[in-house]
């Protein structure tokens, strides 16, 4: 977490490594310029972890000892990298200006006007300042300089005769260690055996004798004196607080061969006794709202008491790892994804100390701010919190954060990558920042934004919640500190009463209907289910369509099960996007689309989906499959596949979305609590949904189920019944012209009884004809019911358990229906079924096809005169172009016959042309006369059809007798004429 950052500051310390030169340029050498192997050393006056020890850096450049110590070529640049953890304090001493450094100060011309208190050490080296055979060693004060260039954390300086040198102290962006650079050393001398000492506590009286001291033959020895700093003694340097290996490196080049670097490294003596380093952090975690289940930001203050005001104490350990775990109930807000951007690894890498906002991580990926207070800088450091690109971050995770803290003026930048791990069951969030820079901070404050798209959702109930943090010090990684912070939820949503916990309230709403309610017409269907924040989560819903509101399945293929499984397999990081680009199900099977709103507050994340027709599922003959691309802004959770079982009521043909056979609505996906608030379903395939042909007041019934915290506990599931009124319009404009034909065979017998065949046909296109609601027929008295067959009826219990188990004698016929809304006919047997409560069995026609079963139930009544009538009171409001029912002859025929049907005749007058003679004339002429003709008797069947729109058609349907022998009626007719 760290922001530690700040780190930076650090820079001051190192300063000390300066490299200088002398007044005369070196002669070109054939020998390479290099750092003398083994000459580079970094030593401290103490190796106690966190102690404030004087730091000395020493090194030498290759030179010719036989020629007055001349170096091989002239020094150009020296760069010294202190190990991470060596810290410099920019507030310990005042600074010296360049003007003051350059101004001579009494009593020596080599002196400066720099304040005594600004001296932080000294620099010594060998240089040939005169033409003497051997070089001399000189020592000059090293000052803390005023920074006069941007991008530099601190500057050091010294003055040697005519040589003035400034050293730049910078903070490395990677490990926040200090780098001291001596750039572009003047070609005025050949220096070697360089030693730079930085005082840990510059204002300490221990340095009074050396303060302002210059050692040089030019100034006749080493004049000095008792020169107190006259400022409070504060530490300027501190050792690392970790006891691991520490390596310092340096590199130098020459003017003759610039950029051809000579390099050296050294492992400093071990830092010891890390367990003595103090570390007493604390943390305060507060949400930006105390309202239940509301969008919430978060304020986190991490406090680490520092000891930089006291030279005699050890520095506080730096923070190595930080893990913050929010209480259960605080979850990711899906609404946060709306309009949110992300920071890619390349953009994160492009963040620099001098970069303008947006030059690295884009502003739209920013979700918070950071402020850091450090004891080694006078000013606070500020930064931002960015969302890392899902699955394309250092952790390969869905959720990640980047913290970038910078000071453009000082060239300081600290970048931290954090991993957020949501609990897959509860959604609880744990955020970890590991391997933070070894820099001190006294207070680190992180603020995640508040608003409609805040990144968090507060818990659903009031109470006290506890956040937990584990802070691991660099001084003792094996002993993390476990911290707690209490959070309060005190108010209900929108100022309402405070939720007390337990099962939350649940008052969902549902709006359903068709876009155009014209009877019998095609129209898109819509369903919207909503709930409010603070209510139970939506888990399931069922819908029962009103009678007659149906779908035309002809020409729509099923989405294959394999395609549905392929959709389920499309998980992150690109599953949702892939589904949007290339849907798993074929386009021909698509019947609609969905829009799901998830999140809390006034802004919901909208996720699109498609609805496809699919085959049998969980015992239902048909199903709908909703495939939603769970992609919100930059977050892609793959696909959400929910399959809904469609059952068809066998009596009314009503369509039901069955909740028990359907998949649940997900509550949590990859640890992200979905918080579904709004579900829009549009079944809008052209020519698919058909309105009823009845204009009676109807209703669409919905049952919406919610759940509290425990989605697996049935006791925590709360179903709520909701009804939406539905009524068709303009039914009177529909026609009604069924054509009904009936026949029977004349060949009857006592053993096989009689037969009956009926055929109903309806002409006209969908939307122009009303469907049949009721049918009543009275059989001719010559075709009474066969009592021995009625007595063998299947019981209602057996029929409803399994019609195939009914006695064979109860199967009395076979039917076949053709409907334009199914690609196959419906056909099946007709049964006599006794229900125990009526005098006569019902005639139930079982029509099956496409996995669908429809039971047409006819009430049977036999009058005292022996006339059988059948009334089908609840014919489904479904379009039928043809219906055929055959009650065949056989040992268990439904009907018998009174007498020989072929012997039944009727005499009619028929106009015929005949040849007749004329009195008084010979020959004959043709005339037209009414001639009596004997025909088979016409059986009459009173019939009544009632349409769904209320129209009634009553008629006496003639029952034609077929299969009679030819000539029989003629012979019978001749006998009658002879008798006359």
PDB file of N, CA and C in Angstrom, residues 628-709:
ATOM      1  N   UNK A 628     -26.934 -14.318 -21.735  1.00  0.00           N
ATOM      2  CA  UNK A 628     -26.589 -12.920 -21.478  1.00  0.00           C
ATOM      3  C   UNK A 628     -25.083 -12.762 -21.447  1.00  0.00           C
ATOM      4  N   UNK A 629     -24.608 -11.775 -22.148  1.00  0.00           N
ATOM      5  CA  UNK A 629     -23.186 -11.443 -22.097  1.00  0.00           C
ATOM      6  C   UNK A 629     -22.950 -10.607 -20.849  1.00  0.00           C
ATOM      7  N   UNK A 630     -22.335 -11.220 -19.853  1.00  0.00           N
ATOM      8  CA  UNK A 630     -22.123 -10.540 -18.578  1.00  0.00           C
ATOM      9  C   UNK A 630     -20.911  -9.622 -18.688  1.00  0.00           C
ATOM     10  N   UNK A 631     -21.032  -8.641 -19.529  1.00  0.00           N
ATOM     11  CA  UNK A 631     -19.948  -7.687 -19.755  1.00  0.00           C
ATOM     12  C   UNK A 631     -20.460  -6.300 -19.408  1.00  0.00           C
ATOM     13  N   UNK A 632     -19.869  -5.724 -18.391  1.00  0.00           N
ATOM     14  CA  UNK A 632     -20.246  -4.384 -17.953  1.00  0.00           C
ATOM     15  C   UNK A 632     -19.000  -3.519 -17.986  1.00  0.00           C
ATOM     16  N   UNK A 633     -18.988  -2.552 -18.864  1.00  0.00           N
ATOM     17  CA  UNK A 633     -17.800  -1.724 -18.987  1.00  0.00           C
ATOM     18  C   UNK A 633     -16.602  -2.600 -19.288  1.00  0.00           C
ATOM     19  N   UNK A 634     -15.556  -2.493 -18.507  1.00  0.00           N
ATOM     20  CA  UNK A 634     -14.353  -3.285 -18.784  1.00  0.00           C
ATOM     21  C   UNK A 634     -14.390  -4.686 -18.199  1.00  0.00           C
ATOM     22  N   UNK A 635     -15.419  -4.996 -17.426  1.00  0.00           N
ATOM     23  CA  UNK A 635     -15.456  -6.277 -16.730  1.00  0.00           C
ATOM     24  C   UNK A 635     -16.264  -7.292 -17.538  1.00  0.00           C
ATOM     25  N   UNK A 636     -15.620  -8.359 -17.887  1.00  0.00           N
ATOM     26  CA  UNK A 636     -16.256  -9.421 -18.672  1.00  0.00           C
ATOM     27  C   UNK A 636     -16.273 -10.687 -17.834  1.00  0.00           C
ATOM     28  N   UNK A 637     -17.459 -11.059 -17.367  1.00  0.00           N
ATOM     29  CA  UNK A 637     -17.617 -12.260 -16.545  1.00  0.00           C
ATOM     30  C   UNK A 637     -18.068 -13.447 -17.369  1.00  0.00           C
ATOM     31  N   UNK A 638     -17.932 -13.353 -18.683  1.00  0.00           N
ATOM     32  CA  UNK A 638     -18.348 -14.460 -19.536  1.00  0.00           C
ATOM     33  C   UNK A 638     -19.822 -14.375 -19.853  1.00  0.00           C
ATOM     34  N   UNK A 639     -20.475 -15.513 -19.881  1.00  0.00           N
ATOM     35  CA  UNK A 639     -21.896 -15.565 -20.203  1.00  0.00           C
ATOM     36  C   UNK A 639     -22.687 -16.084 -19.007  1.00  0.00           C
ATOM     37  N   UNK A 640     -23.921 -15.639 -18.948  1.00  0.00           N
ATOM     38  CA  UNK A 640     -24.884 -16.179 -17.983  1.00  0.00           C
ATOM     39  C   UNK A 640     -25.958 -16.896 -18.790  1.00  0.00           C
ATOM     40  N   UNK A 641     -26.034 -18.197 -18.635  1.00  0.00           N
ATOM     41  CA  UNK A 641     -26.970 -19.014 -19.398  1.00  0.00           C
ATOM     42  C   UNK A 641     -28.041 -19.527 -18.448  1.00  0.00           C
ATOM     43  N   UNK A 642     -29.278 -19.125 -18.698  1.00  0.00           N
ATOM     44  CA  UNK A 642     -30.409 -19.558 -17.876  1.00  0.00           C
ATOM     45  C   UNK A 642     -31.430 -20.221 -18.803  1.00  0.00           C
ATOM     46  N   UNK A 643     -31.757 -21.430 -18.478  1.00  0.00           N
ATOM     47  CA  UNK A 643     -32.717 -22.169 -19.306  1.00  0.00           C
ATOM     48  C   UNK A 643     -34.040 -22.285 -18.566  1.00  0.00           C
ATOM     49  N   UNK A 644     -35.115 -21.899 -19.251  1.00  0.00           N
ATOM     50  CA  UNK A 644     -36.446 -21.877 -18.656  1.00  0.00           C
ATOM     51  C   UNK A 644     -37.298 -22.987 -19.261  1.00  0.00           C
ATOM     52  N   UNK A 645     -37.803 -23.838 -18.402  1.00  0.00           N
ATOM     53  CA  UNK A 645     -38.668 -24.924 -18.855  1.00  0.00           C
ATOM     54  C   UNK A 645     -40.046 -24.375 -19.237  1.00  0.00           C
ATOM     55  N   UNK A 646     -40.540 -24.759 -20.399  1.00  0.00           N
ATOM     56  CA  UNK A 646     -41.856 -24.339 -20.875  1.00  0.00           C
ATOM     57  C   UNK A 646     -42.801 -25.535 -20.826  1.00  0.00           C
ATOM     58  N   UNK A 647     -43.799 -25.422 -20.012  1.00  0.00           N
ATOM     59  CA  UNK A 647     -44.809 -26.481 -19.926  1.00  0.00           C
ATOM     60  C   UNK A 647     -46.093 -25.983 -20.585  1.00  0.00           C
ATOM     61  N   UNK A 648     -46.821 -26.904 -21.178  1.00  0.00           N
ATOM     62  CA  UNK A 648     -48.075 -26.591 -21.851  1.00  0.00           C
ATOM     63  C   UNK A 648     -49.209 -27.245 -21.073  1.00  0.00           C
ATOM     64  N   UNK A 649     -50.141 -26.429 -20.613  1.00  0.00           N
ATOM     65  CA  UNK A 649     -51.271 -26.974 -19.868  1.00  0.00           C
ATOM     66  C   UNK A 649     -52.081 -27.879 -20.781  1.00  0.00           C
ATOM     67  N   UNK A 650     -52.262 -29.162 -20.421  1.00  0.00           N
ATOM     68  CA  UNK A 650     -52.941 -30.094 -21.335  1.00  0.00           C
ATOM     69  C   UNK A 650     -54.415 -29.791 -21.535  1.00  0.00           C
ATOM     70  N   UNK A 651     -55.010 -29.038 -20.636  1.00  0.00           N
ATOM     71  CA  UNK A 651     -56.433 -28.736 -20.775  1.00  0.00           C
ATOM     72  C   UNK A 651     -56.676 -27.445 -21.538  1.00  0.00           C
ATOM     73  N   UNK A 652     -55.856 -26.429 -21.263  1.00  0.00           N
ATOM     74  CA  UNK A 652     -56.088 -25.112 -21.864  1.00  0.00           C
ATOM     75  C   UNK A 652     -55.030 -24.719 -22.882  1.00  0.00           C
ATOM     76  N   UNK A 653     -53.958 -25.505 -22.968  1.00  0.00           N
ATOM     77  CA  UNK A 653     -52.811 -25.198 -23.842  1.00  0.00           C
ATOM     78  C   UNK A 653     -52.104 -23.918 -23.423  1.00  0.00           C
ATOM     79  N   UNK A 654     -52.334 -23.470 -22.187  1.00  0.00           N
ATOM     80  CA  UNK A 654     -51.626 -22.291 -21.704  1.00  0.00           C
ATOM     81  C   UNK A 654     -50.138 -22.589 -21.574  1.00  0.00           C
ATOM     82  N   UNK A 655     -49.335 -21.588 -21.903  1.00  0.00           N
ATOM     83  CA  UNK A 655     -47.885 -21.709 -21.810  1.00  0.00           C
ATOM     84  C   UNK A 655     -47.448 -21.240 -20.426  1.00  0.00           C
ATOM     85  N   UNK A 656     -46.613 -22.044 -19.783  1.00  0.00           N
ATOM     86  CA  UNK A 656     -46.134 -21.704 -18.444  1.00  0.00           C
ATOM     87  C   UNK A 656     -44.619 -21.789 -18.404  1.00  0.00           C
ATOM     88  N   UNK A 657     -43.991 -20.696 -17.944  1.00  0.00           N
ATOM     89  CA  UNK A 657     -42.558 -20.740 -17.624  1.00  0.00           C
ATOM     90  C   UNK A 657     -42.461 -21.301 -16.214  1.00  0.00           C
ATOM     91  N   UNK A 658     -41.982 -22.526 -16.119  1.00  0.00           N
ATOM     92  CA  UNK A 658     -42.008 -23.257 -14.862  1.00  0.00           C
ATOM     93  C   UNK A 658     -40.742 -22.972 -14.063  1.00  0.00           C
ATOM     94  N   UNK A 659     -40.882 -22.327 -12.906  1.00  0.00           N
ATOM     95  CA  UNK A 659     -39.717 -21.964 -12.101  1.00  0.00           C
ATOM     96  C   UNK A 659     -39.008 -23.182 -11.552  1.00  0.00           C
ATOM     97  N   UNK A 660     -39.765 -24.209 -11.170  1.00  0.00           N
ATOM     98  CA  UNK A 660     -39.131 -25.369 -10.540  1.00  0.00           C
ATOM     99  C   UNK A 660     -38.262 -26.140 -11.524  1.00  0.00           C
ATOM    100  N   UNK A 661     -38.599 -26.091 -12.796  1.00  0.00           N
ATOM    101  CA  UNK A 661     -37.801 -26.797 -13.783  1.00  0.00           C
ATOM    102  C   UNK A 661     -36.812 -25.915 -14.503  1.00  0.00           C
ATOM    103  N   UNK A 662     -36.733 -24.647 -14.084  1.00  0.00           N
ATOM    104  CA  UNK A 662     -35.848 -23.693 -14.747  1.00  0.00           C
ATOM    105  C   UNK A 662     -34.607 -23.438 -13.907  1.00  0.00           C
ATOM    106  N   UNK A 663     -33.603 -22.904 -14.539  1.00  0.00           N
ATOM    107  CA  UNK A 663     -32.377 -22.551 -13.828  1.00  0.00           C
ATOM    108  C   UNK A 663     -32.610 -21.313 -12.975  1.00  0.00           C
ATOM    109  N   UNK A 664     -31.924 -21.216 -11.841  1.00  0.00           N
ATOM    110  CA  UNK A 664     -32.050 -20.002 -11.012  1.00  0.00           C
ATOM    111  C   UNK A 664     -31.306 -18.829 -11.631  1.00  0.00           C
ATOM    112  N   UNK A 665     -31.722 -17.649 -11.255  1.00  0.00           N
ATOM    113  CA  UNK A 665     -30.999 -16.439 -11.638  1.00  0.00           C
ATOM    114  C   UNK A 665     -29.758 -16.353 -10.759  1.00  0.00           C
ATOM    115  N   UNK A 666     -28.569 -16.222 -11.333  1.00  0.00           N
ATOM    116  CA  UNK A 666     -27.356 -16.228 -10.506  1.00  0.00           C
ATOM    117  C   UNK A 666     -27.353 -15.075  -9.507  1.00  0.00           C
ATOM    118  N   UNK A 667     -26.910 -15.391  -8.309  1.00  0.00           N
ATOM    119  CA  UNK A 667     -26.768 -14.375  -7.262  1.00  0.00           C
ATOM    120  C   UNK A 667     -25.357 -13.790  -7.259  1.00  0.00           C
ATOM    121  N   UNK A 668     -24.382 -14.611  -7.608  1.00  0.00           N
ATOM    122  CA  UNK A 668     -22.988 -14.182  -7.563  1.00  0.00           C
ATOM    123  C   UNK A 668     -22.232 -14.866  -8.687  1.00  0.00           C
ATOM    124  N   UNK A 669     -21.395 -14.118  -9.370  1.00  0.00           N
ATOM    125  CA  UNK A 669     -20.599 -14.634 -10.479  1.00  0.00           C
ATOM    126  C   UNK A 669     -19.148 -14.276 -10.227  1.00  0.00           C
ATOM    127  N   UNK A 670     -18.303 -15.275 -10.121  1.00  0.00           N
ATOM    128  CA  UNK A 670     -16.869 -15.049  -9.892  1.00  0.00           C
ATOM    129  C   UNK A 670     -16.624 -14.105  -8.729  1.00  0.00           C
ATOM    130  N   UNK A 671     -17.428 -14.264  -7.673  1.00  0.00           N
ATOM    131  CA  UNK A 671     -17.252 -13.437  -6.494  1.00  0.00           C
ATOM    132  C   UNK A 671     -17.897 -12.068  -6.569  1.00  0.00           C
ATOM    133  N   UNK A 672     -18.540 -11.753  -7.687  1.00  0.00           N
ATOM    134  CA  UNK A 672     -19.215 -10.468  -7.842  1.00  0.00           C
ATOM    135  C   UNK A 672     -20.702 -10.669  -7.582  1.00  0.00           C
ATOM    136  N   UNK A 673     -21.205 -10.089  -6.504  1.00  0.00           N
ATOM    137  CA  UNK A 673     -22.643 -10.165  -6.221  1.00  0.00           C
ATOM    138  C   UNK A 673     -23.361  -9.337  -7.279  1.00  0.00           C
ATOM    139  N   UNK A 674     -24.288  -9.965  -7.984  1.00  0.00           N
ATOM    140  CA  UNK A 674     -24.859  -9.342  -9.171  1.00  0.00           C
ATOM    141  C   UNK A 674     -25.832  -8.213  -8.831  1.00  0.00           C
ATOM    142  N   UNK A 675     -26.609  -8.379  -7.762  1.00  0.00           N
ATOM    143  CA  UNK A 675     -27.612  -7.372  -7.386  1.00  0.00           C
ATOM    144  C   UNK A 675     -28.543  -7.076  -8.578  1.00  0.00           C
ATOM    145  N   UNK A 676     -29.189  -8.109  -9.113  1.00  0.00           N
ATOM    146  CA  UNK A 676     -30.123  -7.897 -10.226  1.00  0.00           C
ATOM    147  C   UNK A 676     -31.310  -7.095  -9.731  1.00  0.00           C
ATOM    148  N   UNK A 677     -31.582  -5.998 -10.395  1.00  0.00           N
ATOM    149  CA  UNK A 677     -32.678  -5.117  -9.990  1.00  0.00           C
ATOM    150  C   UNK A 677     -33.789  -5.036 -11.030  1.00  0.00           C
ATOM    151  N   UNK A 678     -33.460  -5.257 -12.280  1.00  0.00           N
ATOM    152  CA  UNK A 678     -34.412  -4.970 -13.350  1.00  0.00           C
ATOM    153  C   UNK A 678     -34.195  -5.980 -14.478  1.00  0.00           C
ATOM    154  N   UNK A 679     -35.243  -6.707 -14.820  1.00  0.00           N
ATOM    155  CA  UNK A 679     -35.165  -7.685 -15.905  1.00  0.00           C
ATOM    156  C   UNK A 679     -36.195  -7.319 -16.968  1.00  0.00           C
ATOM    157  N   UNK A 680     -35.725  -7.055 -18.174  1.00  0.00           N
ATOM    158  CA  UNK A 680     -36.596  -6.816 -19.323  1.00  0.00           C
ATOM    159  C   UNK A 680     -36.489  -8.016 -20.259  1.00  0.00           C
ATOM    160  N   UNK A 681     -37.637  -8.593 -20.589  1.00  0.00           N
ATOM    161  CA  UNK A 681     -37.678  -9.685 -21.562  1.00  0.00           C
ATOM    162  C   UNK A 681     -38.575  -9.247 -22.708  1.00  0.00           C
ATOM    163  N   UNK A 682     -38.061  -9.310 -23.921  1.00  0.00           N
ATOM    164  CA  UNK A 682     -38.822  -8.960 -25.115  1.00  0.00           C
ATOM    165  C   UNK A 682     -38.832 -10.179 -26.040  1.00  0.00           C
ATOM    166  N   UNK A 683     -40.006 -10.784 -26.212  1.00  0.00           N
ATOM    167  CA  UNK A 683     -40.153 -11.867 -27.188  1.00  0.00           C
ATOM    168  C   UNK A 683     -40.722 -11.210 -28.439  1.00  0.00           C
ATOM    169  N   UNK A 684     -39.806 -10.845 -29.331  1.00  0.00           N
ATOM    170  CA  UNK A 684     -40.193  -9.961 -30.434  1.00  0.00           C
ATOM    171  C   UNK A 684     -39.864 -10.515 -31.809  1.00  0.00           C
ATOM    172  N   UNK A 685     -39.710 -11.822 -31.919  1.00  0.00           N
ATOM    173  CA  UNK A 685     -39.516 -12.404 -33.248  1.00  0.00           C
ATOM    174  C   UNK A 685     -40.772 -12.160 -34.084  1.00  0.00           C
ATOM    175  N   UNK A 686     -40.636 -11.651 -35.307  1.00  0.00           N
ATOM    176  CA  UNK A 686     -41.833 -11.397 -36.132  1.00  0.00           C
ATOM    177  C   UNK A 686     -42.624 -12.682 -36.378  1.00  0.00           C
ATOM    178  N   UNK A 687     -43.943 -12.575 -36.257  1.00  0.00           N
ATOM    179  CA  UNK A 687     -44.808 -13.717 -36.532  1.00  0.00           C
ATOM    180  C   UNK A 687     -44.695 -14.826 -35.521  1.00  0.00           C
ATOM    181  N   UNK A 688     -44.327 -14.496 -34.274  1.00  0.00           N
ATOM    182  CA  UNK A 688     -44.142 -15.559 -33.275  1.00  0.00           C
ATOM    183  C   UNK A 688     -45.259 -15.557 -32.235  1.00  0.00           C
ATOM    184  N   UNK A 689     -45.417 -14.497 -31.495  1.00  0.00           N
ATOM    185  CA  UNK A 689     -46.427 -14.449 -30.438  1.00  0.00           C
ATOM    186  C   UNK A 689     -47.776 -14.084 -31.051  1.00  0.00           C
ATOM    187  N   UNK A 690     -48.821 -14.871 -30.688  1.00  0.00           N
ATOM    188  CA  UNK A 690     -50.167 -14.660 -31.210  1.00  0.00           C
ATOM    189  C   UNK A 690     -51.104 -14.358 -30.046  1.00  0.00           C
ATOM    190  N   UNK A 691     -51.909 -13.322 -30.223  1.00  0.00           N
ATOM    191  CA  UNK A 691     -52.879 -12.964 -29.195  1.00  0.00           C
ATOM    192  C   UNK A 691     -54.053 -13.937 -29.191  1.00  0.00           C
ATOM    193  N   UNK A 692     -54.754 -14.021 -28.069  1.00  0.00           N
ATOM    194  CA  UNK A 692     -55.978 -14.828 -28.029  1.00  0.00           C
ATOM    195  C   UNK A 692     -57.031 -14.270 -28.991  1.00  0.00           C
ATOM    196  N   UNK A 693     -58.001 -15.138 -29.323  1.00  0.00           N
ATOM    197  CA  UNK A 693     -59.136 -14.656 -30.115  1.00  0.00           C
ATOM    198  C   UNK A 693     -60.334 -14.370 -29.230  1.00  0.00           C
ATOM    199  N   UNK A 694     -60.139 -14.450 -27.916  1.00  0.00           N
ATOM    200  CA  UNK A 694     -61.167 -14.066 -26.951  1.00  0.00           C
ATOM    201  C   UNK A 694     -60.848 -12.671 -26.436  1.00  0.00           C
ATOM    202  N   UNK A 695     -61.893 -11.883 -26.260  1.00  0.00           N
ATOM    203  CA  UNK A 695     -61.725 -10.554 -25.692  1.00  0.00           C
ATOM    204  C   UNK A 695     -62.222 -10.476 -24.262  1.00  0.00           C
ATOM    205  N   UNK A 696     -62.392 -11.610 -23.619  1.00  0.00           N
ATOM    206  CA  UNK A 696     -62.764 -11.608 -22.213  1.00  0.00           C
ATOM    207  C   UNK A 696     -61.589 -11.119 -21.366  1.00  0.00           C
ATOM    208  N   UNK A 697     -61.848 -10.509 -20.233  1.00  0.00           N
ATOM    209  CA  UNK A 697     -60.757 -10.100 -19.347  1.00  0.00           C
ATOM    210  C   UNK A 697     -59.950 -11.322 -18.889  1.00  0.00           C
ATOM    211  N   UNK A 698     -58.677 -11.267 -19.111  1.00  0.00           N
ATOM    212  CA  UNK A 698     -57.779 -12.355 -18.738  1.00  0.00           C
ATOM    213  C   UNK A 698     -56.656 -11.777 -17.874  1.00  0.00           C
ATOM    214  N   UNK A 699     -55.689 -12.612 -17.559  1.00  0.00           N
ATOM    215  CA  UNK A 699     -54.582 -12.149 -16.732  1.00  0.00           C
ATOM    216  C   UNK A 699     -53.331 -12.950 -17.063  1.00  0.00           C
ATOM    217  N   UNK A 700     -52.185 -12.293 -16.892  1.00  0.00           N
ATOM    218  CA  UNK A 700     -50.888 -12.962 -16.962  1.00  0.00           C
ATOM    219  C   UNK A 700     -50.403 -13.111 -15.534  1.00  0.00           C
ATOM    220  N   UNK A 701     -50.180 -14.333 -15.132  1.00  0.00           N
ATOM    221  CA  UNK A 701     -49.810 -14.608 -13.738  1.00  0.00           C
ATOM    222  C   UNK A 701     -48.302 -14.817 -13.632  1.00  0.00           C
ATOM    223  N   UNK A 702     -47.699 -14.143 -12.678  1.00  0.00           N
ATOM    224  CA  UNK A 702     -46.269 -14.285 -12.426  1.00  0.00           C
ATOM    225  C   UNK A 702     -46.046 -14.606 -10.959  1.00  0.00           C
ATOM    226  N   UNK A 703     -45.056 -15.423 -10.704  1.00  0.00           N
ATOM    227  CA  UNK A 703     -44.595 -15.662  -9.344  1.00  0.00           C
ATOM    228  C   UNK A 703     -43.102 -15.360  -9.333  1.00  0.00           C
ATOM    229  N   UNK A 704     -42.730 -14.346  -8.576  1.00  0.00           N
ATOM    230  CA  UNK A 704     -41.333 -13.920  -8.487  1.00  0.00           C
ATOM    231  C   UNK A 704     -40.803 -14.345  -7.124  1.00  0.00           C
ATOM    232  N   UNK A 705     -39.671 -15.028  -7.135  1.00  0.00           N
ATOM    233  CA  UNK A 705     -39.096 -15.551  -5.901  1.00  0.00           C
ATOM    234  C   UNK A 705     -37.823 -14.794  -5.572  1.00  0.00           C
ATOM    235  N   UNK A 706     -37.718 -14.403  -4.305  1.00  0.00           N
ATOM    236  CA  UNK A 706     -36.518 -13.737  -3.824  1.00  0.00           C
ATOM    237  C   UNK A 706     -35.877 -14.547  -2.731  1.00  0.00           C
ATOM    238  N   UNK A 707     -34.672 -14.171  -2.373  1.00  0.00           N
ATOM    239  CA  UNK A 707     -33.956 -14.863  -1.308  1.00  0.00           C
ATOM    240  C   UNK A 707     -33.091 -13.873  -0.569  1.00  0.00           C
ATOM    241  N   UNK A 708     -32.889 -14.180   0.710  1.00  0.00           N
ATOM    242  CA  UNK A 708     -32.014 -13.364   1.531  1.00  0.00           C
ATOM    243  C   UNK A 708     -30.578 -13.823   1.380  1.00  0.00           C
ATOM    244  N   UNK A 709     -29.864 -13.833   2.491  1.00  0.00           N
ATOM    245  CA  UNK A 709     -28.436 -14.143   2.439  1.00  0.00           C
ATOM    246  C   UNK A 709     -28.179 -15.592   2.044  1.00  0.00           C
TER     247      UNK A 709
END
